[in-house]
């Protein structure tokens, strides 16, 4: 399929030379050379065209491990799960009238009817303005052994600041949104999103809990007793929730994530028809809250600009209506609707990096790639 993607690039809506390997190779390869990640998959495109697609490096630091391929190498998407699975599921439920954004979350999760959590709305969970802290402390998380205990502990959490007053990016928000999906639909998040989103979009390599037969092409995110760990979610909360959570757990390829980005850019249409109304997609991807230039702005489930970072993962040139998300394992997706442009960059930064500050280096690569894509788009 890579050959097909690159042939499409030659027919794209921009200058083929502008989106050539010479533009992106030095940026992505520099991240490998400096030890931030052993491999990466990059796809740049528009709503109906792939402009550039390439794999770099290998699944591990060993040159004998499999080379990265944007069509077949699977990555632990980490927090990209929040937009690809969780927010998209909420879009469907909002359209169907099963969930209301301004409704208290306690309408759907009765355990949250206590005086401190009752005011929190679905909208506030999606914009990370619920006031809940970022996550459970690591020592406490390690002491929790099963999914029931983890969920019970999350349901006992209370806001650390008044809901609606500031952004605190929190995995707890997304875990609760995944639970909303489960309570409303009567089925697990993975079952619902597979049937209602992944299958209609043709995302055949996007899934929670990939089977063991796929592990040979999954980029590892850790080591266990000297062996690379691949195919097991690299998130403590999601791991204790048996690999299915609103905050993490989805595995996918760069090609599939690109196809999802095209679906969003097209305003909710698939290759076979419409899955979501355009106004619903616009509602979820439009900036919903911002508390100043040095803080991150949020859409519904998505990050918006400004990102609040000293080196933004969206670069410096993506427009004011841009939205995207990143994942702790080293993944990112950014979309500029005004340019009709998206950038997917998947790495396994979490796998034994050789750099002292791998996350800082990765941010620099993300920013550079986004700016290069924007310049190439503007040069058409």
Short mmCIF file of C-alpha atoms in Angstrom, two decimals:
data_model
loop_
_atom_site.label_atom_id
_atom_site.label_comp_id
_atom_site.label_asym_id
_atom_site.label_seq_id
_atom_site.Cartn_x
_atom_site.Cartn_y
_atom_site.Cartn_z
CA UNK A 1 0.00 0.00 0.00
CA UNK A 2 2.97 2.35 0.52
CA UNK A 3 3.58 2.45 -3.22
CA UNK A 4 -0.04 3.41 -3.71
CA UNK A 5 0.20 6.14 -1.09
CA UNK A 6 3.26 7.61 -2.72
CA UNK A 7 1.67 7.50 -6.16
CA UNK A 8 -1.21 9.47 -4.71
CA UNK A 9 1.33 11.98 -3.45
CA UNK A 10 2.35 12.72 -7.03
CA UNK A 11 -1.28 13.53 -7.81
CA UNK A 12 -1.77 15.62 -4.66
CA UNK A 13 -3.10 19.11 -4.28
CA UNK A 14 0.35 20.52 -3.53
CA UNK A 15 3.69 20.60 -5.26
CA UNK A 16 5.15 17.05 -5.22
CA UNK A 17 8.63 18.44 -4.62
CA UNK A 18 7.37 20.46 -1.66
CA UNK A 19 6.29 17.25 0.08
CA UNK A 20 9.37 15.24 -0.88
CA UNK A 21 11.64 13.14 1.32
CA UNK A 22 14.17 15.95 1.40
CA UNK A 23 11.72 18.01 3.42
CA UNK A 24 10.92 15.49 6.15
CA UNK A 25 13.78 12.97 6.20
CA UNK A 26 16.36 15.18 7.96
CA UNK A 27 13.85 16.05 10.71
CA UNK A 28 12.63 12.54 11.51
CA UNK A 29 16.01 10.89 11.04
CA UNK A 30 17.58 13.41 13.40
CA UNK A 31 15.32 12.12 16.15
CA UNK A 32 16.65 8.60 15.58
CA UNK A 33 20.26 9.76 15.34
CA UNK A 34 19.97 11.69 18.61
CA UNK A 35 18.39 8.72 20.39
CA UNK A 36 14.82 9.91 20.96
CA UNK A 37 13.20 6.86 19.30
CA UNK A 38 14.37 3.84 17.27
CA UNK A 39 11.79 4.26 14.52
CA UNK A 40 8.93 6.40 13.26
CA UNK A 41 6.10 6.43 10.74
CA UNK A 42 5.05 9.69 9.11
CA UNK A 43 2.00 10.40 6.96
CA UNK A 44 1.05 13.87 5.71
CA UNK A 45 -2.08 14.48 3.69
CA UNK A 46 -5.35 16.20 2.91
CA UNK A 47 -8.94 15.07 3.22
CA UNK A 48 -8.79 13.11 -0.05
CA UNK A 49 -5.07 12.76 -0.75
CA UNK A 50 -1.94 11.33 0.85
CA UNK A 51 0.93 13.73 0.16
CA UNK A 52 3.75 11.88 1.90
CA UNK A 53 4.11 8.53 3.68
CA UNK A 54 7.29 6.91 4.92
CA UNK A 55 8.69 4.67 7.63
CA UNK A 56 12.00 5.39 9.35
CA UNK A 57 14.32 3.21 11.38
CA UNK A 58 13.31 -0.03 13.09
CA UNK A 59 11.04 -1.33 15.82
CA UNK A 60 13.98 -1.47 18.24
CA UNK A 61 17.52 -0.12 18.30
CA UNK A 62 18.70 -3.32 16.67
CA UNK A 63 19.20 -3.02 12.94
CA UNK A 64 18.05 -6.64 12.62
CA UNK A 65 14.57 -5.83 13.95
CA UNK A 66 11.76 -5.12 11.49
CA UNK A 67 11.87 -1.85 9.59
CA UNK A 68 9.04 0.58 10.23
CA UNK A 69 6.30 0.61 7.60
CA UNK A 70 3.47 3.22 7.81
CA UNK A 71 0.98 0.63 6.53
CA UNK A 72 1.81 -2.33 8.73
CA UNK A 73 3.76 -1.22 11.82
CA UNK A 74 1.40 -0.87 14.76
CA UNK A 75 1.94 1.57 17.61
CA UNK A 76 0.53 1.94 21.09
CA UNK A 77 -1.32 5.20 20.46
CA UNK A 78 -1.54 6.06 24.18
CA UNK A 79 -3.59 9.26 24.58
CA UNK A 80 -4.56 9.41 20.90
CA UNK A 81 -7.14 6.93 22.20
CA UNK A 82 -8.88 9.93 23.74
CA UNK A 83 -9.75 11.38 20.32
CA UNK A 84 -9.88 8.34 18.03
CA UNK A 85 -11.99 6.14 20.33
CA UNK A 86 -13.45 8.09 23.23
CA UNK A 87 -14.35 11.48 21.75
CA UNK A 88 -15.64 9.89 18.55
CA UNK A 89 -17.87 7.56 20.55
CA UNK A 90 -19.23 10.58 22.43
CA UNK A 91 -19.92 12.33 19.11
CA UNK A 92 -22.13 9.44 18.09
CA UNK A 93 -23.94 9.30 21.43
CA UNK A 94 -24.52 13.05 21.45
CA UNK A 95 -25.96 12.90 17.93
CA UNK A 96 -28.26 10.05 18.96
CA UNK A 97 -29.51 11.97 21.97
CA UNK A 98 -28.13 9.39 24.41
CA UNK A 99 -25.67 11.82 25.99
CA UNK A 100 -25.98 15.56 26.55
CA UNK A 101 -22.84 17.67 26.83
CA UNK A 102 -24.25 20.05 29.45
CA UNK A 103 -25.66 17.21 31.57
CA UNK A 104 -23.95 16.30 34.86
CA UNK A 105 -21.85 13.18 34.50
CA UNK A 106 -23.76 11.81 37.48
CA UNK A 107 -26.76 11.43 35.16
CA UNK A 108 -24.89 8.54 33.57
CA UNK A 109 -22.67 7.42 36.47
CA UNK A 110 -24.73 7.42 39.65
CA UNK A 111 -21.69 7.07 41.93
CA UNK A 112 -20.76 10.68 41.08
CA UNK A 113 -23.85 12.21 42.69
CA UNK A 114 -21.84 13.33 45.74
CA UNK A 115 -21.79 17.07 46.52
CA UNK A 116 -18.28 17.65 45.09
CA UNK A 117 -18.64 15.65 41.86
CA UNK A 118 -22.32 16.22 41.06
CA UNK A 119 -21.70 19.58 39.31
CA UNK A 120 -19.16 18.12 36.83
CA UNK A 121 -20.58 17.99 33.30
CA UNK A 122 -19.73 15.83 30.31
CA UNK A 123 -18.48 18.99 28.60
CA UNK A 124 -16.03 19.60 31.44
CA UNK A 125 -14.66 16.06 31.21
CA UNK A 126 -14.10 16.53 27.48
CA UNK A 127 -12.36 19.89 27.93
CA UNK A 128 -10.33 18.77 30.97
CA UNK A 129 -11.92 21.47 33.11
CA UNK A 130 -13.54 19.10 35.63
CA UNK A 131 -11.03 20.04 38.30
CA UNK A 132 -9.90 16.42 38.72
CA UNK A 133 -6.16 15.85 39.08
CA UNK A 134 -4.01 14.47 36.30
CA UNK A 135 -3.93 10.84 37.48
CA UNK A 136 -3.73 8.66 40.55
CA UNK A 137 -0.32 8.74 42.27
CA UNK A 138 2.01 6.04 40.97
CA UNK A 139 2.45 4.25 44.33
CA UNK A 140 -1.31 4.06 44.79
CA UNK A 141 -1.83 2.94 41.21
CA UNK A 142 0.70 0.13 41.62
CA UNK A 143 -1.17 -1.16 44.67
CA UNK A 144 -4.40 -1.56 42.68
CA UNK A 145 -4.61 -5.06 41.24
CA UNK A 146 -7.79 -5.29 39.17
CA UNK A 147 -10.17 -3.29 37.02
CA UNK A 148 -13.01 -3.14 39.53
CA UNK A 149 -10.73 -1.69 42.20
CA UNK A 150 -9.27 0.83 39.76
CA UNK A 151 -12.66 2.07 38.62
CA UNK A 152 -13.96 2.24 42.21
CA UNK A 153 -10.93 4.38 43.10
CA UNK A 154 -11.48 6.73 40.17
CA UNK A 155 -15.13 7.13 41.15
CA UNK A 156 -14.04 8.27 44.62
CA UNK A 157 -11.94 11.11 43.21
CA UNK A 158 -13.09 14.70 43.83
CA UNK A 159 -12.08 17.95 42.10
CA UNK A 160 -8.88 19.65 43.24
CA UNK A 161 -10.06 23.02 41.89
CA UNK A 162 -13.53 24.37 41.13
CA UNK A 163 -14.87 22.75 37.91
CA UNK A 164 -14.79 25.06 34.92
CA UNK A 165 -12.05 27.37 36.22
CA UNK A 166 -8.90 25.94 34.62
CA UNK A 167 -7.53 23.20 32.39
CA UNK A 168 -5.95 20.25 34.19
CA UNK A 169 -5.14 17.64 31.58
CA UNK A 170 -6.32 14.46 33.27
CA UNK A 171 -6.48 10.78 32.40
CA UNK A 172 -9.24 10.51 34.99
CA UNK A 173 -11.53 12.60 32.76
CA UNK A 174 -11.07 10.21 29.86
CA UNK A 175 -11.46 7.11 32.05
CA UNK A 176 -14.81 8.48 33.22
CA UNK A 177 -15.87 9.25 29.64
CA UNK A 178 -15.11 5.66 28.68
CA UNK A 179 -17.30 4.58 31.59
CA UNK A 180 -20.08 6.89 30.35
CA UNK A 181 -19.94 5.07 27.01
CA UNK A 182 -20.13 1.72 28.78
CA UNK A 183 -23.05 2.70 31.02
CA UNK A 184 -25.06 4.36 28.24
CA UNK A 185 -24.57 1.67 25.59
CA UNK A 186 -24.47 -1.36 27.85
CA UNK A 187 -21.28 -2.62 26.22
CA UNK A 188 -17.56 -2.05 26.64
CA UNK A 189 -15.83 0.86 24.93
CA UNK A 190 -13.79 -1.44 22.72
CA UNK A 191 -16.84 -3.33 21.46
CA UNK A 192 -18.82 -0.15 20.81
CA UNK A 193 -16.09 1.77 19.02
CA UNK A 194 -15.02 -1.21 16.92
CA UNK A 195 -18.53 -1.73 15.54
CA UNK A 196 -19.61 1.90 15.32
CA UNK A 197 -16.36 3.62 14.27
CA UNK A 198 -13.45 1.41 13.29
CA UNK A 199 -15.38 -0.95 11.00
CA UNK A 200 -17.38 1.79 9.18
CA UNK A 201 -14.17 3.77 8.64
CA UNK A 202 -12.29 0.74 7.36
CA UNK A 203 -9.72 0.97 10.15
CA UNK A 204 -8.90 -2.71 10.06
CA UNK A 205 -5.62 -2.34 11.93
CA UNK A 206 -6.98 -0.17 14.74
CA UNK A 207 -8.01 -1.95 17.93
CA UNK A 208 -7.78 -2.38 21.65
CA UNK A 209 -5.88 -5.46 22.88
CA UNK A 210 -4.26 -6.65 19.64
CA UNK A 211 -3.92 -10.45 19.44
CA UNK A 212 -0.54 -12.02 20.13
CA UNK A 213 -0.11 -13.03 16.47
CA UNK A 214 0.34 -9.31 15.62
CA UNK A 215 3.08 -8.60 18.13
CA UNK A 216 5.88 -9.11 15.62
CA UNK A 217 4.89 -5.87 13.89
CA UNK A 218 4.01 -3.81 16.97
CA UNK A 219 6.60 -1.25 18.05
CA UNK A 220 7.61 -2.11 21.63
CA UNK A 221 7.24 0.47 24.39
CA UNK A 222 9.27 -1.13 27.17
CA UNK A 223 11.52 -3.94 28.32
CA UNK A 224 10.80 -6.89 30.60
CA UNK A 225 13.68 -9.10 31.76
CA UNK A 226 15.76 -8.02 28.80
CA UNK A 227 13.07 -8.54 26.17
CA UNK A 228 11.05 -5.88 24.29
CA UNK A 229 7.42 -5.58 25.38
CA UNK A 230 4.97 -5.05 22.52
CA UNK A 231 1.20 -5.22 22.25
CA UNK A 232 0.54 -4.53 25.94
CA UNK A 233 -0.73 -1.05 26.74
CA UNK A 234 1.97 1.17 28.24
CA UNK A 235 -0.32 2.95 30.70
CA UNK A 236 -0.84 1.93 34.30
CA UNK A 237 -4.53 2.78 34.53
CA UNK A 238 -5.43 1.29 31.15
CA UNK A 239 -3.41 -1.84 31.96
CA UNK A 240 -5.39 -2.36 35.16
CA UNK A 241 -8.58 -1.83 33.19
CA UNK A 242 -7.58 -4.88 31.13
CA UNK A 243 -6.29 -2.83 28.24
CA UNK A 244 -9.55 -0.99 27.53
CA UNK A 245 -9.89 2.55 28.82
CA UNK A 246 -11.05 5.94 27.64
CA UNK A 247 -7.58 7.37 28.16
CA UNK A 248 -5.36 4.77 26.44
CA UNK A 249 -5.28 1.31 24.91
CA UNK A 250 -5.79 1.71 21.16
CA UNK A 251 -3.12 0.32 18.82
CA UNK A 252 -2.97 1.35 15.18
CA UNK A 253 -0.83 2.06 12.12
CA UNK A 254 0.07 5.47 10.71
CA UNK A 255 -1.99 4.69 7.60
CA UNK A 256 -5.09 4.00 9.70
CA UNK A 257 -4.63 7.12 11.80
CA UNK A 258 -4.27 9.08 8.55
CA UNK A 259 -7.53 7.61 7.31
CA UNK A 260 -9.18 8.69 10.56
CA UNK A 261 -7.77 12.21 10.09
CA UNK A 262 -9.26 12.33 6.60
CA UNK A 263 -12.63 11.28 8.00
CA UNK A 264 -12.50 14.19 10.45
CA UNK A 265 -11.35 16.67 7.79
CA UNK A 266 -14.24 15.56 5.57
CA UNK A 267 -16.64 16.49 8.35
CA UNK A 268 -17.69 12.97 9.32
CA UNK A 269 -18.00 11.17 6.00
CA UNK A 270 -16.55 7.75 5.25
CA UNK A 271 -15.80 6.27 1.86
CA UNK A 272 -19.31 4.84 1.83
CA UNK A 273 -21.38 7.62 3.32
CA UNK A 274 -21.86 9.82 6.35
CA UNK A 275 -21.17 8.58 9.88
CA UNK A 276 -21.41 11.92 11.70
CA UNK A 277 -23.02 15.25 10.93
CA UNK A 278 -20.60 17.96 9.91
CA UNK A 279 -21.86 20.25 12.68
CA UNK A 280 -21.09 17.58 15.28
CA UNK A 281 -17.52 17.24 14.07
CA UNK A 282 -17.15 21.02 14.03
CA UNK A 283 -18.53 21.28 17.57
CA UNK A 284 -16.06 18.75 18.96
CA UNK A 285 -13.02 20.08 17.10
CA UNK A 286 -13.60 23.80 17.71
CA UNK A 287 -11.82 25.56 20.55
CA UNK A 288 -14.07 25.33 23.57
CA UNK A 289 -11.98 26.77 26.37
CA UNK A 290 -8.80 28.77 26.81
CA UNK A 291 -7.38 30.48 29.88
CA UNK A 292 -4.54 32.52 28.44
CA UNK A 293 -1.66 32.30 25.99
CA UNK A 294 0.62 30.31 28.28
CA UNK A 295 -1.97 27.63 28.99
CA UNK A 296 -3.27 24.98 26.64
CA UNK A 297 -6.57 25.51 24.86
CA UNK A 298 -8.97 22.60 24.54
CA UNK A 299 -11.67 21.49 22.15
CA UNK A 300 -14.01 18.61 23.09
CA UNK A 301 -11.62 15.73 23.64
CA UNK A 302 -9.04 17.37 21.38
CA UNK A 303 -6.19 19.74 22.15
CA UNK A 304 -6.38 23.13 20.45
CA UNK A 305 -3.90 25.95 19.95
CA UNK A 306 -2.13 27.42 21.75
CA UNK A 307 -0.85 24.19 23.26
CA UNK A 308 0.80 25.86 26.22
CA UNK A 309 4.16 24.26 25.38
CA UNK A 310 7.42 26.15 24.99
CA UNK A 311 7.96 24.01 21.88
CA UNK A 312 4.53 23.21 20.49
CA UNK A 313 3.78 19.79 19.06
CA UNK A 314 1.70 21.67 16.46
CA UNK A 315 4.66 23.79 15.40
CA UNK A 316 4.48 27.54 14.92
CA UNK A 317 2.61 27.76 11.60
CA UNK A 318 -0.56 25.68 12.02
CA UNK A 319 -3.59 27.96 11.98
CA UNK A 320 -5.70 29.15 14.92
CA UNK A 321 -8.46 26.59 14.26
CA UNK A 322 -6.04 23.64 14.37
CA UNK A 323 -6.65 20.70 16.68
CA UNK A 324 -4.84 17.50 17.52
CA UNK A 325 -3.46 15.29 20.26
CA UNK A 326 -0.31 13.57 21.40
CA UNK A 327 0.44 10.33 23.22
CA UNK A 328 3.00 9.62 25.94
CA UNK A 329 4.47 6.70 24.02
CA UNK A 330 5.56 9.09 21.26
CA UNK A 331 2.53 9.47 19.01
CA UNK A 332 0.84 12.56 17.58
CA UNK A 333 -1.83 13.76 15.18
CA UNK A 334 -2.39 17.39 14.20
CA UNK A 335 -4.97 18.78 11.79
CA UNK A 336 -5.18 22.26 10.25
CA UNK A 337 -8.68 22.55 8.74
CA UNK A 338 -7.94 25.87 7.03
CA UNK A 339 -5.06 24.31 5.10
CA UNK A 340 -6.92 21.00 4.67
CA UNK A 341 -3.80 19.40 6.11
CA UNK A 342 -2.95 16.71 8.64
CA UNK A 343 0.29 15.30 10.06
CA UNK A 344 0.52 11.85 11.67
CA UNK A 345 3.81 11.04 13.38
CA UNK A 346 4.00 7.78 15.31
CA UNK A 347 7.12 6.80 17.27
CA UNK A 348 7.89 4.50 20.18
CA UNK A 349 9.69 7.15 22.19
CA UNK A 350 8.88 5.18 25.37
CA UNK A 351 11.11 2.28 24.29
CA UNK A 352 14.51 2.59 26.08
CA UNK A 353 15.47 5.97 24.59
CA UNK A 354 19.16 6.67 24.20
CA UNK A 355 18.77 10.42 24.65
CA UNK A 356 18.90 12.12 28.03
CA UNK A 357 15.76 14.16 27.24
CA UNK A 358 13.90 12.12 24.61
CA UNK A 359 10.57 13.87 25.10
CA UNK A 360 12.13 17.29 24.53
CA UNK A 361 13.77 16.01 21.35
CA UNK A 362 10.50 14.48 20.17
CA UNK A 363 8.70 17.80 20.67
CA UNK A 364 11.32 19.46 18.49
CA UNK A 365 10.80 16.84 15.77
CA UNK A 366 7.01 17.18 15.96
CA UNK A 367 7.24 20.95 15.73
CA UNK A 368 9.69 20.85 12.84
CA UNK A 369 7.61 18.34 10.87
CA UNK A 370 4.41 20.36 11.39
CA UNK A 371 6.10 23.56 10.23
CA UNK A 372 7.63 21.80 7.22
CA UNK A 373 4.22 20.42 6.24
CA UNK A 374 2.63 23.86 6.60
CA UNK A 375 5.31 25.49 4.45
CA UNK A 376 4.98 22.78 1.81
CA UNK A 377 1.21 23.24 1.78
CA UNK A 378 1.56 27.00 1.39
CA UNK A 379 3.98 26.51 -1.52
CA UNK A 380 1.40 24.73 -3.69
#
